[in-house]
Amino acid sequence: MSELTHLDDKGSARMVDVGAKSVTGRTATAAGFLRASASTIAAIRDGNTPKGDVLSTARLAGIMAAKKTGDLIPLCHSLPLDNVTVDFAFQQEGIAVSATARLSAKTGVEMEALTAASIALLTLYDMAKALEKGMVIENVRLIAKTGGKSGDWSAE
Amino acid sequence: MSELTHLDDKGSARMVDVGAKSVTGRTATAAGFLRASASTIAAIRDGNTPKGDVLSTARLAGIMAAKKTGDLIPLCHSLPLDNVTVDFAFQQEGIAVSATARLSAKTGVEMEALTAASIALLTLYDMAKALEKGMVIENVRLIAKTGGKSGDWSAE
Amino acid sequence: MSELTHLDDKGSARMVDVGAKSVTGRTATAAGFLRASASTIAAIRDGNTPKGDVLSTARLAGIMAAKKTGDLIPLCHSLPLDNVTVDFAFQQEGIAVSATARLSAKTGVEMEALTAASIALLTLYDMAKALEKGMVIENVRLIAKTGGKSGDWSAE
Amino acid sequence: MSELTHLDDKGSARMVDVGAKSVTGRTATAAGFLRASASTIAAIRDGNTPKGDVLSTARLAGIMAAKKTGDLIPLCHSLPLDNVTVDFAFQQEGIAVSATARLSAKTGVEMEALTAASIALLTLYDMAKALEKGMVIENVRLIAKTGGKSGDWSAE
Amino acid sequence: MSELTHLDDKGSARMVDVGAKSVTGRTATAAGFLRASASTIAAIRDGNTPKGDVLSTARLAGIMAAKKTGDLIPLCHSLPLDNVTVDFAFQQEGIAVSATARLSAKTGVEMEALTAASIALLTLYDMAKALEKGMVIENVRLIAKTGGKSGDWSAE
Amino acid sequence: MSELTHLDDKGSARMVDVGAKSVTGRTATAAGFLRASASTIAAIRDGNTPKGDVLSTARLAGIMAAKKTGDLIPLCHSLPLDNVTVDFAFQQEGIAVSATARLSAKTGVEMEALTAASIALLTLYDMAKALEKGMVIENVRLIAKTGGKSGDWSAE
């Protein structure tokens, strides 16, 4: 028998049955980083001047992707989110993204937060790839979660 | 005016108009890595024994996500892919994924390959997260592309 | 700071966090109008004789679009609807549509009703556009809503 | 027999078979208007100051909806677009939107342009509805099209 | 090595790479049957009187599902269809459905026709299930295909 | 007036309004069969050896389709599922599939179970169609349901 919750005792993929779990408030925050050259970072920052749509495009892409998590990750439950936020910070060697998702449900929102961060980063890559194809997405990870039977957790 | 191809001269987001480009064969290969503890890697490997569905679930998630790239990345064109492949390699500190997309079109498939790799990695995370929430997605990047006006490119 | 609920204090787009709202029964009714020439209206009416599928096609398009509202309107919540209805009335200068959506949730269904009406109107346009490209969609608006903290509202 | 191209001789809904049509370059431009009070217009304009995401959210919603037209309008063909643009103009009594879609295909892009305009308008409504529920979407119509067997057309 | 075209030599799932195939006109016709009691068939037939939307709902569901085949069948290519038709015939012991799909592409449309027939049948089941839960979907199969390297084929 | 719950008293298609129904735990199990030649069954079985992805591909396709039921069946409600399982059994004349869906909601999950079974069967067909185009999907039906006002039901 597998240790993995998403495999049954024959090793077949399955959703985790959440029928017996109780509905609780839950949040999850994920983060990630797009490593880019100084000139690409500058171009994105310039594109983000008044009316420039770079970060808002990436933010919306992340928010909308979070709502599609159950359609993208095969064994995820489709759940109605209470909220998703996506934020960016320019750093010397790239752009940091963090995403927080929130809902009241029988199961957690880690995957929604991670999906929002990932798609926001891919969207930044897409908008800048004509300038630099060698950008790298790094350090996509869960920062913290609250709620649910396993309780609160945060990355050290 | 922005240097970014996805902003017009007022800084508004736009798709790149590919109407005047010619249809050519194009490929792109992307890669990424899920850093995990030895025991999590072992559990995924065990879950991949006969009939275990871990890698096949992540592979399909990547392939299906590649077909949705135009729906996920706001300014990407929706294009009919000729092929997508997603492969995995167990390494000492995690699992490496590579994804290759192929089509004949007016624009490239870099985003499809990167999206396939990202969603495959997120799916692995999802299946193992009950064991280890601290896994990290690293080094998601374009490895090589061929075709199109800008020609062939590969990461050094 | 913006007055708009969908912008945070930095002006960034956000979903409205409904985590603290209570679940109540809610309804919304929207309406709209497709202005068309007498001969186009007649053709649609004729196409709606026994077995003619014009209005049923537009009705289903509206119902199905209501279920996708959270996927179409970037900052809308995805919510499970209890019901959607779409109705049509032939008038002298065009076809009137009204759409009503209903659910029990933490947030309202105005956008679902408006989306159903809009897509139903676009579908009528699509089916008749070979006859008359100059048809105009007019007067798409909220007629009434009930439920939620802001209570009942109706257009004068 | 119906005059409508989307009904067969029994009145059943059908897609128009474009198998025998030739691929040509095609464009379509649609427009529409959101009528709102002066104070709502001002709030949207304020929300569009540096980093304010109102118009960029509505623009992206329109662009992304254009790519989903074949999924929303039941008898539309799903076609790979070369380009979509969505633009806004503040006017005294509201906000005007125009949308242009472009592709090389066997059938036209009128519905894609109209869908982009409609969803952009609905997104503006969504973002401002807490201020004014009585806003009205008006005058959604085709402005011009080029290409295809029926040739060029423009609204008088 | 597997005989199955959708597995590579390690047994991993893959799309069939159609990059080297040529674009040809292709059609496929599928059929299926919903076995139901006489009274259920009568209720569906009655529901199909003037303005009754039963068959048109099932027809549209089939047409719209055909356009989503690449999103439903994991290793199918997403292809722009030229046309889809869905037809019904009342028979003594149930309702027969046939679906035909058409396109010009590098790969066939068998799955689109079969998906249209299947979803049309499921939609009929959905609409009548309050009357009879024991209805059975039978005999869903490919009737004929034309075009492509493997040429024409029809069921005996 | 129609006997069908999905038609209103004018015969127009409608969703069943579940607003007044209470939330209860519900399950549904559906089954179906893919009739195939002995050599095709053998090829699928061989493709299912260690690392072979045939059944896991069909299983995931079924699970993911169940989550899209509300998008595929026009008058179905979109509901968050607690769980979906899809299982296969090799038989002498083909492959049997069964699918079980579970949720707590105001309406049943029969369509989700039937959709999962149907799409899993279509995916098996897709993967084996290069070997045998004449395979037939048979006997797709509801096996049992529990919960809801109409109570428990099972096929004799």
Coordinates of C-alpha atoms in Angstrom, one line a residue, chain D residues 10 12-13 15-19 70-79 106, chain E residues 56 59-60 63-64 67-68 79-87 102-104:
Chain D
K10 CA -36.0 20.8 -40.4
S12 CA -32.7 22.1 -36.1
A13 CA -29.7 24.1 -34.9
M15 CA -23.1 25.0 -37.2
V16 CA -22.5 26.4 -40.7
D17 CA -20.3 23.9 -42.5
V18 CA -17.2 25.9 -43.5
G19 CA -15.4 22.9 -45.0
G70 CA -16.4 29.0 -29.6
D71 CA -17.1 27.7 -26.1
L72 CA -19.7 30.4 -25.3
I73 CA -21.7 30.8 -28.5
P74 CA -23.0 27.3 -29.2
L75 CA -22.8 27.3 -33.0
C76 CA -19.6 29.3 -33.4
H77 CA -16.5 27.6 -34.7
S78 CA -13.5 27.6 -32.3
L79 CA -10.7 29.4 -34.2
K106 CA -12.6 30.0 -43.2
Chain E
S56 CA -32.5 20.8 -29.2
R59 CA -28.3 18.4 -29.8
L60 CA -26.5 21.6 -28.6
I63 CA -22.3 20.0 -30.6
M64 CA -20.7 22.0 -27.8
K67 CA -15.7 21.4 -29.6
K68 CA -14.3 20.4 -26.2
L79 CA -8.7 20.9 -33.5
P80 CA -10.8 23.5 -35.1
L81 CA -13.9 21.7 -36.5
D82 CA -15.5 22.7 -39.8
N83 CA -18.9 21.3 -38.7
V84 CA -20.7 19.1 -36.3
T85 CA -24.3 17.8 -36.7
V86 CA -26.3 15.7 -34.2
D87 CA -29.6 14.0 -35.2
R102 CA -15.9 17.3 -40.2
L103 CA -12.6 19.2 -40.4
S104 CA -9.4 19.7 -42.4

